[in-house]
Short mmCIF file of C-alpha atoms and ligand atoms in Angstrom, two decimals:
data_model
loop_
_atom_site.label_atom_id
_atom_site.label_comp_id
_atom_site.label_asym_id
_atom_site.label_seq_id
_atom_site.Cartn_x
_atom_site.Cartn_y
_atom_site.Cartn_z
CA UNK A 1370 171.54 128.61 33.07
CA UNK A 1371 174.39 127.57 34.90
CA UNK A 1372 173.75 124.16 33.44
CA UNK A 1373 176.38 122.93 30.98
CA UNK A 1374 174.94 119.89 29.55
CA UNK A 1375 176.82 116.83 30.51
CA UNK A 1376 177.57 114.12 28.15
CA UNK A 1377 174.10 113.08 28.39
CA UNK A 1378 174.67 111.36 24.87
CA UNK A 1379 176.93 108.79 26.12
CA UNK A 1380 174.24 107.26 28.84
CA UNK A 1381 174.16 104.11 26.96
CA UNK A 1382 177.60 103.39 26.25
CA UNK A 1383 179.57 100.75 28.23
CA UNK A 1384 181.92 102.37 30.73
CA UNK A 1385 185.12 101.74 29.30
CA UNK A 1386 186.97 104.34 31.19
CA UNK A 1387 190.11 103.56 32.41
CA UNK A 1388 192.53 105.89 34.43
CA UNK A 1389 195.29 103.53 33.53
CA UNK A 1390 198.30 104.85 31.56
CA UNK A 1391 197.30 108.28 32.52
CA UNK A 1392 199.87 110.43 34.34
CA UNK A 1393 198.74 110.81 37.77
CA UNK A 1394 199.50 113.97 39.98
CA UNK A 1395 196.93 113.90 42.30
CA UNK A 1396 197.17 111.14 45.09
CA UNK A 1397 195.85 107.77 43.55
CA UNK A 1398 194.22 105.84 46.83
CA UNK A 1399 192.99 102.22 46.50
CA UNK A 1400 189.63 101.39 48.25
CA UNK A 1401 191.41 99.51 51.05
CA UNK A 1402 193.59 102.78 52.12
CA UNK A 1403 190.45 104.77 52.03
CA UNK A 1404 189.38 102.37 54.52
CA UNK A 1405 192.73 102.28 56.44
CA UNK A 1406 192.06 106.08 57.10
CA UNK A 1407 191.24 106.34 60.79
CA UNK A 1408 188.47 108.84 59.71
CA UNK A 1409 186.74 106.12 57.70
CA UNK A 1410 187.05 103.75 60.74
CA UNK A 1411 185.51 106.87 63.06
CA UNK A 1412 182.65 107.68 60.68
CA UNK A 1413 181.71 103.83 60.54
CA UNK A 1414 181.78 103.81 64.24
CA UNK A 1415 179.51 106.75 64.78
CA UNK A 1416 177.20 105.79 62.33
CA UNK A 1417 176.98 102.71 63.85
CA UNK A 1418 176.62 104.28 67.55
CA UNK A 1419 173.54 105.95 66.52
CA UNK A 1420 171.80 102.68 65.41
CA UNK A 1421 172.70 102.97 61.60
CA UNK A 1422 172.88 99.84 59.64
CA UNK A 1423 176.03 100.98 58.21
CA UNK A 1424 178.69 97.71 58.61
CA UNK A 1425 179.60 96.97 55.22
CA UNK A 1426 177.45 99.69 53.86
CA UNK A 1427 179.60 102.58 54.01
CA UNK A 1428 181.66 101.95 50.81
CA UNK A 1429 185.06 103.28 49.94
CA UNK A 1430 185.48 105.15 46.33
CA UNK A 1431 188.65 104.75 44.35
CA UNK A 1432 190.10 104.79 41.07
CA UNK A 1433 190.22 101.26 40.73
CA UNK A 1434 187.53 98.35 40.63
CA UNK A 1435 186.86 97.38 44.46
CA UNK A 1436 187.14 93.40 43.69
CA UNK A 1437 185.95 92.70 47.40
CA UNK A 1438 182.25 93.71 46.14
CA UNK A 1439 181.95 90.91 43.67
CA UNK A 1440 180.49 88.68 44.68
CA UNK A 1441 179.87 89.64 48.20
CA UNK A 1442 181.57 87.77 50.76
CA UNK A 1443 180.35 85.28 53.28
CA UNK A 1444 178.82 87.10 55.98
CA UNK A 1445 179.11 90.40 54.30
CA UNK A 1446 176.01 92.65 53.99
CA UNK A 1447 174.03 91.34 50.67
CA UNK A 1448 171.94 94.84 50.44
CA UNK A 1449 172.88 96.42 47.59
CA UNK A 1450 173.99 100.01 46.64
CA UNK A 1451 172.07 101.93 44.16
CA UNK A 1452 172.28 105.26 42.37
CA UNK A 1453 169.84 106.71 39.93
CA UNK A 1454 170.27 109.21 37.09
CA UNK A 1455 167.51 111.67 36.15
CA UNK A 1456 169.17 113.92 33.49
CA UNK A 1457 172.73 113.98 32.09
CA UNK A 1458 175.84 112.19 33.84
CA UNK A 1459 179.34 111.13 33.22
CA UNK A 1460 181.26 108.44 32.89
CA UNK A 1461 183.67 109.39 35.29
CA UNK A 1462 180.57 109.65 38.20
CA UNK A 1463 179.19 106.46 37.10
CA UNK A 1464 182.40 104.75 36.95
CA UNK A 1465 182.86 105.77 40.55
CA UNK A 1466 179.96 104.12 41.91
CA UNK A 1467 180.19 100.98 39.73
CA UNK A 1468 183.68 100.56 40.82
CA UNK A 1469 182.50 100.96 44.68
CA UNK A 1470 180.08 98.27 43.88
CA UNK A 1471 176.58 100.35 43.25
CA UNK A 1472 173.92 99.36 40.57
CA UNK A 1473 172.12 101.62 38.81
CA UNK A 1474 168.21 101.59 39.18
CA UNK A 1475 165.08 103.29 37.75
CA UNK A 1476 163.20 102.82 40.56
CA UNK A 1477 163.14 104.24 44.44
CA UNK A 1478 165.41 103.25 46.87
CA UNK A 1479 168.38 104.64 45.53
CA UNK A 1480 171.02 106.01 47.60
CA UNK A 1481 172.43 108.68 45.33
CA UNK A 1482 170.88 111.07 43.02
CA UNK A 1483 172.41 112.35 40.05
CA UNK A 1484 171.24 114.71 37.46
CA UNK A 1485 168.27 116.97 37.40
CA UNK A 1486 167.50 118.92 40.76
CA UNK A 1487 164.43 117.84 42.35
CA UNK A 1488 161.13 119.66 42.66
CA UNK A 1489 160.98 121.44 46.02
CA UNK A 1490 158.22 118.87 47.29
CA UNK A 1491 160.05 115.75 46.01
CA UNK A 1492 163.07 116.28 49.00
CA UNK A 1493 160.25 115.49 51.64
CA UNK A 1494 160.01 111.95 51.03
CA UNK A 1495 163.89 111.74 51.32
CA UNK A 1496 165.16 108.80 53.92
CA UNK A 1497 168.26 109.96 55.99
CA UNK A 1498 170.23 107.10 53.57
CA UNK A 1499 169.59 109.17 50.36
CA UNK A 1500 171.95 111.78 49.15
CA UNK A 1501 170.81 114.38 46.11
CA UNK A 1502 173.58 116.25 43.91
CA UNK A 1503 171.51 119.45 44.29
CA UNK A 1504 170.50 121.56 47.30
CA UNK A 1505 166.95 123.08 46.81
CA UNK A 1506 167.14 126.55 44.90
CA UNK A 1507 170.41 126.85 43.59
CA UNK A 1508 169.52 128.59 40.62
CA UNK A 1509 169.53 131.25 42.79
CA UNK A 1510 173.36 131.21 41.58
CA UNK A 1511 173.04 129.27 38.45
CA UNK A 1512 171.01 131.52 36.44
CA UNK A 1513 172.81 134.70 35.70
CA UNK A 1514 170.26 136.99 36.23
CA UNK A 1515 169.55 135.47 39.62
CA UNK A 1516 173.16 135.28 40.64
CA UNK A 1517 173.47 139.39 39.64
CA UNK A 1518 170.64 140.38 41.65
CA UNK A 1519 171.76 138.05 44.96
CA UNK A 1520 175.23 139.72 44.70
CA UNK A 1521 173.75 143.17 44.27
CA UNK A 1522 171.69 142.61 47.59
CA UNK A 1523 174.62 141.26 49.34
CA UNK A 1524 176.66 144.16 48.70
CA UNK A 1525 173.88 146.52 49.64
CA UNK A 1526 173.47 144.82 52.90
CA UNK A 1527 177.00 144.16 53.50
CA UNK A 1528 178.63 147.17 51.50
CA UNK A 1529 180.23 147.42 48.54
CA UNK A 1530 183.67 145.82 49.27
CA UNK A 1531 181.80 142.91 50.70
CA UNK A 1532 181.83 141.68 47.08
CA UNK A 1533 184.32 143.11 44.53
CA UNK A 1534 184.24 140.35 42.00
CA UNK A 1535 181.39 140.97 39.73
CA UNK A 1536 181.33 142.72 36.65
CA UNK A 1537 179.07 145.38 36.71
CA UNK A 1538 175.78 143.94 35.46
CA UNK A 1539 172.46 145.33 34.27
CA UNK A 1540 169.49 143.42 34.15
CA UNK A 1541 167.18 144.42 30.94
CA UNK A 1542 164.66 145.58 30.19
CA UNK A 1543 164.51 147.27 33.75
CA UNK A 1544 167.92 148.33 33.61
CA UNK A 1545 168.27 149.70 30.53
CA UNK A 1546 168.63 153.38 31.41
CA UNK A 1547 170.87 152.90 34.11
CA UNK A 1548 173.10 150.88 31.32
CA UNK A 1549 172.96 153.65 29.18
CA UNK A 1550 174.18 156.33 31.50
CA UNK A 1551 176.95 154.29 32.46
CA UNK A 1552 178.03 153.87 28.94
CA UNK A 1553 177.68 157.72 28.65
CA UNK A 1554 179.78 158.27 31.61
CA UNK A 1555 182.43 156.18 30.28
CA UNK A 1556 182.63 158.66 27.20
CA UNK A 1557 180.50 156.14 25.07
CA UNK A 1558 183.93 153.89 24.99
CA UNK A 1559 183.37 150.83 26.97
CA UNK A 1560 182.40 147.55 25.87
CA UNK A 1561 179.58 145.68 26.99
CA UNK A 1562 178.66 141.88 26.70
CA UNK A 1563 175.20 140.69 26.39
CA UNK A 1564 174.11 137.44 27.53
CA UNK A 1565 170.73 135.37 27.62
CA UNK A 1566 169.57 135.36 31.34
CA UNK A 1567 169.70 131.67 31.31
CA UNK A 1568 171.99 130.00 29.12
CA UNK A 1569 175.05 128.15 28.36
CA UNK A 1570 178.01 127.28 26.26
CA UNK A 1571 178.43 130.86 24.94
CA UNK A 1572 174.94 130.81 22.92
CA UNK A 1573 173.46 133.70 22.33
CA UNK A 1574 176.07 135.88 23.63
CA UNK A 1575 177.77 139.00 21.70
CA UNK A 1576 179.83 142.19 22.52
CA UNK A 1577 178.39 145.51 21.91
CA UNK A 1578 179.91 148.95 21.77
CA UNK A 1579 177.07 151.03 21.18
CA UNK A 1580 174.22 149.85 23.55
CA UNK A 1581 172.07 152.33 22.66
CA UNK A 1582 171.47 150.65 19.09
CA UNK A 1583 172.94 147.62 19.19
CA UNK A 1584 170.46 146.30 22.13
CA UNK A 1585 166.87 146.50 21.05
CA UNK A 1586 164.47 148.42 23.29
CA UNK A 1587 162.53 145.78 25.34
CA UNK A 1588 165.25 143.30 25.08
CA UNK A 1589 165.13 140.64 27.92
CA UNK A 1590 168.62 139.83 28.48
CA UNK A 1591 172.07 140.47 30.90
CA UNK A 1592 174.37 143.21 30.03
CA UNK A 1593 177.69 143.27 31.85
CA UNK A 1594 180.38 145.38 31.41
CA UNK A 1595 183.32 143.56 29.34
CA UNK A 1596 186.60 142.61 31.25
CA UNK A 1597 188.52 144.55 28.65
CA UNK A 1598 191.90 143.82 29.82
CA UNK A 1599 192.60 140.41 30.88
CA UNK A 1600 195.58 138.54 31.49
CA UNK A 1601 196.74 137.14 28.43
CA UNK A 1602 199.08 134.05 28.19
CA UNK A 1603 200.89 133.58 24.97
CA UNK A 1604 198.46 136.35 23.69
CA UNK A 1605 195.50 134.56 24.35
CA UNK A 1606 192.49 135.26 26.87
CA UNK A 1607 191.55 132.25 29.27
CA UNK A 1608 189.16 131.65 32.26
CA UNK A 1609 189.46 128.91 34.73
CA UNK A 1610 187.19 126.46 35.92
CA UNK A 1611 187.14 125.97 39.74
CA UNK A 1612 185.37 123.12 41.26
CA UNK A 1613 183.41 123.86 44.35
CA UNK A 1614 181.92 121.47 46.73
CA UNK A 1615 179.37 122.18 49.17
CA UNK A 1616 178.34 119.55 51.90
CA UNK A 1617 176.08 121.80 53.98
CA UNK A 1618 174.61 125.19 54.06
CA UNK A 1619 174.13 124.90 57.89
CA UNK A 1620 176.66 124.85 58.90
CA UNK A 1621 178.12 126.00 55.69
CA UNK A 1622 180.94 123.59 54.63
CA UNK A 1623 182.74 124.56 51.45
CA UNK A 1624 185.48 122.38 49.63
CA UNK A 1625 187.49 123.60 46.62
CA UNK A 1626 189.15 121.28 44.34
CA UNK A 1627 192.97 121.60 44.19
CA UNK A 1628 193.03 120.68 40.61
CA UNK A 1629 190.83 122.27 37.61
CA UNK A 1630 190.84 123.32 34.31
CA UNK A 1631 191.92 126.42 32.31
CA UNK A 1632 189.93 127.23 29.07
CA UNK A 1633 191.55 129.47 26.49
CA UNK A 1634 190.34 131.19 23.26
CA UNK A 1635 191.79 129.69 19.94
CA UNK A 1636 192.50 132.85 18.63
CA UNK A 1637 194.48 135.88 20.09
CA UNK A 1638 193.18 138.70 21.92
CA UNK A 1639 194.82 141.48 20.00
CA UNK A 1640 194.39 144.24 22.58
CA UNK A 1641 196.14 147.46 21.56
CA UNK A 1642 196.97 150.90 22.91
CA UNK A 1643 194.00 149.92 25.58
CA UNK A 1644 191.44 149.07 22.78
CA UNK A 1645 190.22 145.61 22.02
CA UNK A 1646 190.54 144.65 18.47
CA UNK A 1647 188.25 142.51 16.71
CA UNK A 1648 185.08 142.49 19.15
CA UNK A 1649 182.85 140.39 16.99
CA UNK A 1650 185.12 137.34 16.89
CA UNK A 1651 183.99 134.91 19.72
CA UNK A 1652 186.91 132.85 19.05
CA UNK A 1653 188.95 135.89 20.26
CA UNK A 1654 186.77 136.86 23.53
CA UNK A 1655 184.67 133.87 24.66
CA UNK A 1656 186.71 131.04 26.22
CA UNK A 1657 183.88 128.55 26.39
CA UNK A 1658 185.26 125.30 25.05
CA UNK A 1659 182.32 124.15 23.16
CA UNK A 1660 182.92 127.07 20.75
CA UNK A 1661 186.51 127.06 20.65
CA UNK A 1662 186.98 123.07 20.03
CA UNK A 1663 184.95 123.88 16.74
CA UNK A 1664 187.70 125.85 15.55
CA UNK A 1665 190.35 124.11 13.00
CA UNK A 1666 193.04 121.75 14.50
CA UNK A 1667 191.68 121.72 17.84
CA UNK A 1668 193.01 118.77 19.45
CA UNK A 1669 194.47 117.29 22.65
CA UNK A 1670 198.15 118.65 23.03
CA UNK A 1671 200.31 118.06 26.04
CA UNK A 1672 199.14 119.65 29.05
CA UNK A 1673 200.39 123.71 28.66
CA UNK A 1674 199.99 123.54 25.00
CA UNK A 1675 196.28 123.44 23.70
CA UNK A 1676 192.78 125.36 24.61
CA UNK A 1677 192.48 123.63 27.78
CA UNK A 1678 195.15 123.42 30.53
CA UNK A 1679 195.11 121.61 33.80
CA UNK A 1680 194.77 124.26 36.71
CA UNK A 1681 198.41 123.28 38.13
CA UNK A 1682 200.24 123.94 34.86
CA UNK A 1683 198.28 127.55 34.61
CA UNK A 1684 199.88 128.21 38.22
CA UNK A 1685 203.37 126.85 36.95
CA UNK A 1686 203.13 129.10 34.24
CA UNK A 1687 201.88 132.02 36.01
CA UNK A 1688 205.08 131.82 38.42
CA UNK A 1689 207.03 131.61 35.34
CA UNK A 1690 205.73 134.62 34.44
CA UNK A 1691 206.75 136.27 37.70
CA UNK A 1692 203.09 135.80 39.13
CA UNK A 1693 203.02 134.62 42.59
CA UNK A 1694 200.24 132.10 42.27
CA UNK A 1695 199.42 131.70 46.02
CA UNK A 1696 197.65 135.02 46.54
CA UNK A 1697 195.41 134.81 43.26
CA UNK A 1698 193.99 131.62 44.11
CA UNK A 1699 193.25 132.88 47.58
CA UNK A 1700 191.56 135.49 46.41
CA UNK A 1701 189.69 132.67 44.07
CA UNK A 1702 188.76 130.92 47.60
CA UNK A 1703 187.26 134.12 48.97
CA UNK A 1704 185.44 134.87 45.82
CA UNK A 1705 183.72 131.61 46.10
CA UNK A 1706 183.38 131.72 50.01
CA UNK A 1707 181.38 135.25 49.49
CA UNK A 1708 179.25 134.19 46.65
CA UNK A 1709 177.84 131.21 48.37
CA UNK A 1710 177.36 133.54 51.51
CA UNK A 1711 174.98 135.60 49.10
CA UNK A 1712 172.45 132.75 48.62
CA UNK A 1713 172.82 130.74 52.13
CA UNK A 1714 170.01 132.51 53.73
CA UNK A 1715 167.66 131.72 50.87
CA UNK A 1716 168.83 128.08 50.47
CA UNK A 1717 168.73 127.62 54.21
CA UNK A 1718 165.19 128.75 54.15
CA UNK A 1719 164.11 126.04 51.57
CA UNK A 1720 166.57 123.41 53.52
CA UNK A 1721 164.52 124.16 56.58
CA UNK A 1722 160.96 123.87 54.83
CA UNK A 1723 161.54 120.79 52.10
CA UNK A 1724 164.59 118.70 53.29
CA UNK A 1725 164.16 116.15 56.18
CA UNK A 1726 167.82 115.36 56.95
CA UNK A 1727 170.88 116.99 57.08
CA UNK A 1728 172.84 115.15 54.87
CA UNK A 1729 170.66 114.93 52.03
CA UNK A 1730 171.96 117.39 49.72
CA UNK A 1731 175.33 118.25 48.38
CA UNK A 1732 176.47 120.05 45.36
CA UNK A 1733 179.27 120.25 42.79
CA UNK A 1734 179.37 123.62 41.15
CA UNK A 1735 181.76 124.86 38.64
CA UNK A 1736 182.63 128.30 39.51
CA UNK A 1737 184.04 130.56 36.08
CA UNK A 1738 186.54 132.74 37.12
CA UNK A 1739 188.51 135.07 34.66
CA UNK A 1740 191.82 136.97 35.68
CA UNK A 1741 192.33 140.62 34.63
CA UNK A 1742 195.98 142.28 33.78
CA UNK A 1743 196.10 143.05 37.62
CA UNK A 1744 195.28 139.36 38.57
CA UNK A 1745 192.14 140.26 39.82
CA UNK A 1746 189.54 137.45 39.91
CA UNK A 1747 186.16 138.29 38.04
CA UNK A 1748 183.31 135.90 38.63
CA UNK A 1749 181.79 135.02 35.06
CA UNK A 1750 179.24 132.43 36.15
CA UNK A 1751 178.30 129.43 38.57
CA UNK A 1752 177.54 126.51 36.36
CA UNK A 1753 175.16 123.84 38.80
CA UNK A 1754 175.88 120.97 36.66
CA UNK A 1755 179.47 121.59 35.65
CA UNK A 1756 180.43 119.42 32.54
CA UNK A 1757 182.01 116.35 33.86
CA UNK A 1758 182.83 115.00 30.30
CA UNK A 1759 185.99 113.16 29.85
CA UNK A 1760 186.82 113.95 26.21
CA UNK A 1761 190.48 114.62 27.03
CA UNK A 1762 193.24 112.48 28.75
CA UNK A 1763 193.40 115.44 30.98
CA UNK A 1764 189.50 115.75 31.91
CA UNK A 1765 189.89 112.06 32.78
CA UNK A 1766 192.97 112.42 35.26
CA UNK A 1767 191.03 115.42 36.78
CA UNK A 1768 187.41 114.35 36.75
CA UNK A 1769 187.70 111.03 37.87
CA UNK A 1770 189.75 112.04 40.94
CA UNK A 1771 187.37 114.35 41.44
CA UNK A 1772 184.27 112.22 41.50
CA UNK A 1773 186.11 109.60 43.56
CA UNK A 1774 187.44 112.17 46.31
CA UNK A 1775 183.61 113.75 46.23
CA UNK A 1776 182.10 110.58 47.13
CA UNK A 1777 184.65 109.61 49.79
CA UNK A 1778 184.07 112.49 51.44
CA UNK A 1779 180.48 112.54 51.27
CA UNK A 1780 180.50 109.09 52.74
CA UNK A 1781 177.47 107.41 51.06
CA UNK A 1782 175.90 105.01 52.91
CA UNK A 1783 173.70 101.91 52.07
CA UNK A 1784 170.07 101.67 52.65
CA UNK A 1785 168.63 98.71 54.18
CA UNK A 1786 164.38 98.57 54.69
CA UNK A 1787 164.92 96.03 57.80
CA UNK A 1788 167.72 97.82 59.24
CA UNK A 1789 165.44 101.05 59.25
CA UNK A 1790 162.52 99.34 60.78
CA UNK A 1791 164.48 97.45 63.09
CA UNK A 1792 166.52 100.35 64.47
CA UNK A 1793 165.34 102.67 67.18
CA UNK A 1794 164.78 105.95 66.69
CA UNK A 1795 167.66 108.13 67.48
CA UNK A 1796 167.24 110.42 70.52
CA UNK A 1797 165.96 113.59 69.69
CA UNK A 1798 169.10 116.06 69.83
CA UNK A 1799 169.27 119.20 71.94
CA UNK A 1800 165.34 119.88 71.55
CA UNK A 1801 163.69 122.27 74.37
CA UNK A 1802 163.59 125.53 75.26
CA UNK A 1803 166.98 125.50 77.56
CA UNK A 1804 168.94 124.50 74.22
CA UNK A 1805 167.49 126.99 72.15
CA UNK A 1806 168.54 129.60 74.40
CA UNK A 1807 171.83 128.21 74.61
CA UNK A 1808 172.24 127.97 71.04
CA UNK A 1809 170.80 131.48 70.85
CA UNK A 1810 173.60 132.59 73.17
CA UNK A 1811 176.51 131.05 71.36
CA UNK A 1812 175.22 132.48 67.96
CA UNK A 1813 175.01 136.02 69.51
CA UNK A 1814 178.49 135.62 71.35
CA UNK A 1815 177.10 135.76 74.89
CA UNK A 1816 178.24 131.99 75.56
CA UNK A 1817 181.90 130.59 74.71
CA UNK A 1818 180.59 128.23 72.05
CA UNK A 1819 182.77 124.95 73.03
CA UNK A 1820 181.89 125.35 76.68
CA UNK A 1821 178.92 123.57 77.05
CA UNK A 1822 178.95 120.93 74.00
CA UNK A 1823 176.22 118.41 73.91
CA UNK A 1824 176.01 114.75 72.13
CA UNK A 1825 174.28 116.76 69.02
CA UNK A 1826 177.22 118.96 68.81
CA UNK A 1827 179.55 116.05 69.13
CA UNK A 1828 178.06 114.42 66.20
CA UNK A 1829 178.27 117.14 63.98
CA UNK A 1830 181.74 118.22 64.85
CA UNK A 1831 182.88 114.81 64.27
CA UNK A 1832 181.27 114.52 60.97
CA UNK A 1833 182.82 117.38 59.71
CA UNK A 1834 186.26 116.29 61.08
CA UNK A 1835 185.89 113.11 59.02
CA UNK A 1836 184.54 114.77 55.96
CA UNK A 1837 187.79 116.98 56.26
CA UNK A 1838 190.10 114.19 56.86
CA UNK A 1839 188.74 111.87 54.21
CA UNK A 1840 188.50 114.92 51.41
CA UNK A 1841 191.64 113.85 49.01
CA UNK A 1842 192.19 116.58 46.94
CA UNK A 1843 189.49 118.88 47.98
CA UNK A 1844 190.37 121.78 50.56
CA UNK A 1845 188.12 122.83 52.87
CA UNK A 1846 187.92 126.60 52.32
CA UNK A 1847 184.94 127.36 54.68
CA UNK A 1848 185.27 127.08 57.66
CA UNK A 1849 189.45 127.15 57.48
CA UNK A 1850 191.96 129.05 59.52
CA UNK A 1851 190.71 132.77 59.61
CA UNK A 1852 187.54 132.00 58.26
CA UNK A 1853 185.87 133.52 61.45
CA UNK A 1854 186.22 136.98 59.32
CA UNK A 1855 183.32 136.01 57.19
CA UNK A 1856 180.83 135.26 60.06
CA UNK A 1857 179.74 138.87 60.19
CA UNK A 1858 178.96 138.60 56.56
CA UNK A 1859 175.80 135.81 57.17
CA UNK A 1860 172.58 137.10 56.78
CA UNK A 1861 171.93 135.93 60.10
CA UNK A 1862 174.50 134.38 62.38
CA UNK A 1863 173.89 130.81 62.88
CA UNK A 1864 175.15 129.04 65.88
CA UNK A 1865 176.32 126.02 63.72
CA UNK A 1866 178.72 128.38 62.06
CA UNK A 1867 179.75 129.56 65.31
CA UNK A 1868 179.97 126.29 66.69
CA UNK A 1869 182.35 124.92 63.89
CA UNK A 1870 184.62 128.04 63.37
CA UNK A 1871 185.68 127.86 66.84
CA UNK A 1872 186.31 124.19 66.92
CA UNK A 1873 188.07 124.99 63.70
CA UNK A 1874 190.19 127.76 65.30
CA UNK A 1875 191.10 125.93 68.55
CA UNK A 1876 194.18 123.92 68.69
CA UNK A 1877 193.58 120.04 68.85
CA UNK A 1878 195.47 120.01 72.32
CA UNK A 1879 192.79 122.64 74.19
CA UNK A 1880 189.73 121.28 72.38
CA UNK A 1881 187.29 119.98 75.18
CA UNK A 1882 186.61 116.37 75.25
CA UNK A 1883 183.35 115.68 73.12
CA UNK A 1884 180.48 113.68 75.01
CA UNK A 1885 179.92 110.02 73.96
CA UNK A 1886 176.77 109.00 71.94
CA UNK A 1887 173.95 108.26 74.46
CA UNK A 1888 176.25 109.93 77.33
CA UNK A 1889 173.19 112.21 77.48
CA UNK A 1890 170.56 109.46 78.57
CA UNK A 1891 172.51 107.97 81.14
N1 LIG B 242 182.12 140.33 31.59
C1 LIG B 242 183.20 139.49 30.82
N2 LIG B 242 184.11 140.07 30.64
C2 LIG B 242 184.88 139.50 29.82
N3 LIG B 242 184.83 138.14 29.32
C3 LIG B 242 183.41 137.33 29.56
C4 LIG B 242 182.63 138.40 30.57
N4 LIG B 242 181.48 137.73 30.53
C5 LIG B 242 181.72 136.75 29.99
N5 LIG B 242 183.09 136.59 29.17
C6 LIG B 242 183.43 135.36 28.49
O1 LIG B 242 182.11 134.61 27.88
C7 LIG B 242 182.25 133.44 27.76
C8 LIG B 242 180.95 133.19 27.97
O2 LIG B 242 180.17 133.80 29.04
P1 LIG B 242 179.38 132.90 30.11
O3 LIG B 242 178.67 134.27 31.23
O4 LIG B 242 179.78 131.96 30.61
O5 LIG B 242 177.72 132.45 29.41
P2 LIG B 242 177.74 130.82 28.87
O6 LIG B 242 176.80 130.55 29.99
O7 LIG B 242 176.97 130.98 27.65
O8 LIG B 242 179.03 130.01 29.11
C9 LIG B 242 182.95 133.28 29.20
O9 LIG B 242 183.55 132.07 29.21
C10 LIG B 242 183.92 134.54 29.27
O10 LIG B 242 185.31 133.71 28.33
MG1 LIG B 243 180.17 129.86 30.83
#
């Protein structure tokens, strides 16, 4: 169900993972380097100015063990940082925390939660230091039937051209008649792929040529038009795993990791004369690594040789084949943003009801995208717990860095009960009718967004800038240059999105100064 189990079996293993000896193409930062970044210092200063007990609590993450954390230096904060795992996790995540000085706990008082999504009600107890690795309700994306429903609702509301990336999908049993009509309209020739509504790893998936007889009446499954002209490389089909990090839905902030994976079928596709041969053979048609690794002689080879490549290697190959990868991956970014837009109103409704603090939730998604022979990207599914297993050196190289960059970007902060008690309540920001009106006018375009910035706006804009500056190999795709074109695609215009987009589009030299914290009270 979009939840690809991680390597839960290795929970008990000692973490001997190391990145040493692995070729690093991504920048490699030491903790000291991260701390030297102006954005890191700004983040620390901003949080401290709000009365938060940050100090030494705001830790840098890195690929090497931070020796300064063990034991704590004289005068350094003694409060520990804790992570809690409930569900599956991976070495690359646990090691990133341990290197930064976190300890694992099975109790409360944790700073970072990893694993299963919390129940909606469980969010209510979160304090502002806690971060949870899911937003409430992302199964709207992670379950295949929900994804299809949400995308089709989005297309109904914003027009068919608003989302050109999902293969035509039927949710059975309700859509059976429509499916059969589609098949007949295509001269009873097209292939369909039948999937359980909530499953993973290629389990229960099959291809059918005669849906009228091959799919039982009353079957409770999802059926999609099969993309039968995939782009082939060395005669084999592949799909791409794109890592997407969302740090906020209001305002929407979306990052795509520069590196990712291409997963290949272990057998050749054999498409001839527009016909697909051997459609019952999973190893030709399904790109799931978990299926193909069982095929004989699949071991790690050099990047670009086996059944799993890095995306950078794939891009090189595309270029060598005469395809410019840049526009292809721009369309992939567009696919990512539009997919998230199809659920942002629902997730924000849950956030409003259950989540007490703006920074409580984040989520790493695994978007699976296939290219057809015209290089059009198709969304296959969204995984809400993408596997971060590091079976191959290639996985280690990519996923260790992914974990470190993700946590640096998020800015995980320590928790101190005393600090919480001692500290003054932060001033309520921007409350009141006048401010509501101001926000509404900005959201509806009746007031220029940057003309009357408040302290709360300043805090938000600084938070976003810091996050972006600490993003490592994550690239922000929303908001980003040109992303104001997405604003009409939101279910309702949010003030925060308009504000952040305006900030993003305005050259630095023309931006108004931000009000200093506490300025409003003086
Ligand atoms: N509409 C489609 N057209 C072509 N290939 C598809 C299509 N849908 C899925 N596939 C192939 O089948 C694999 C498994 O499908 P997916 O929806 O990802 O299910 P699972 O959750 O089991 O991984 C994909 O990785 C892809 O290779
Ligand atoms: Mg899949």
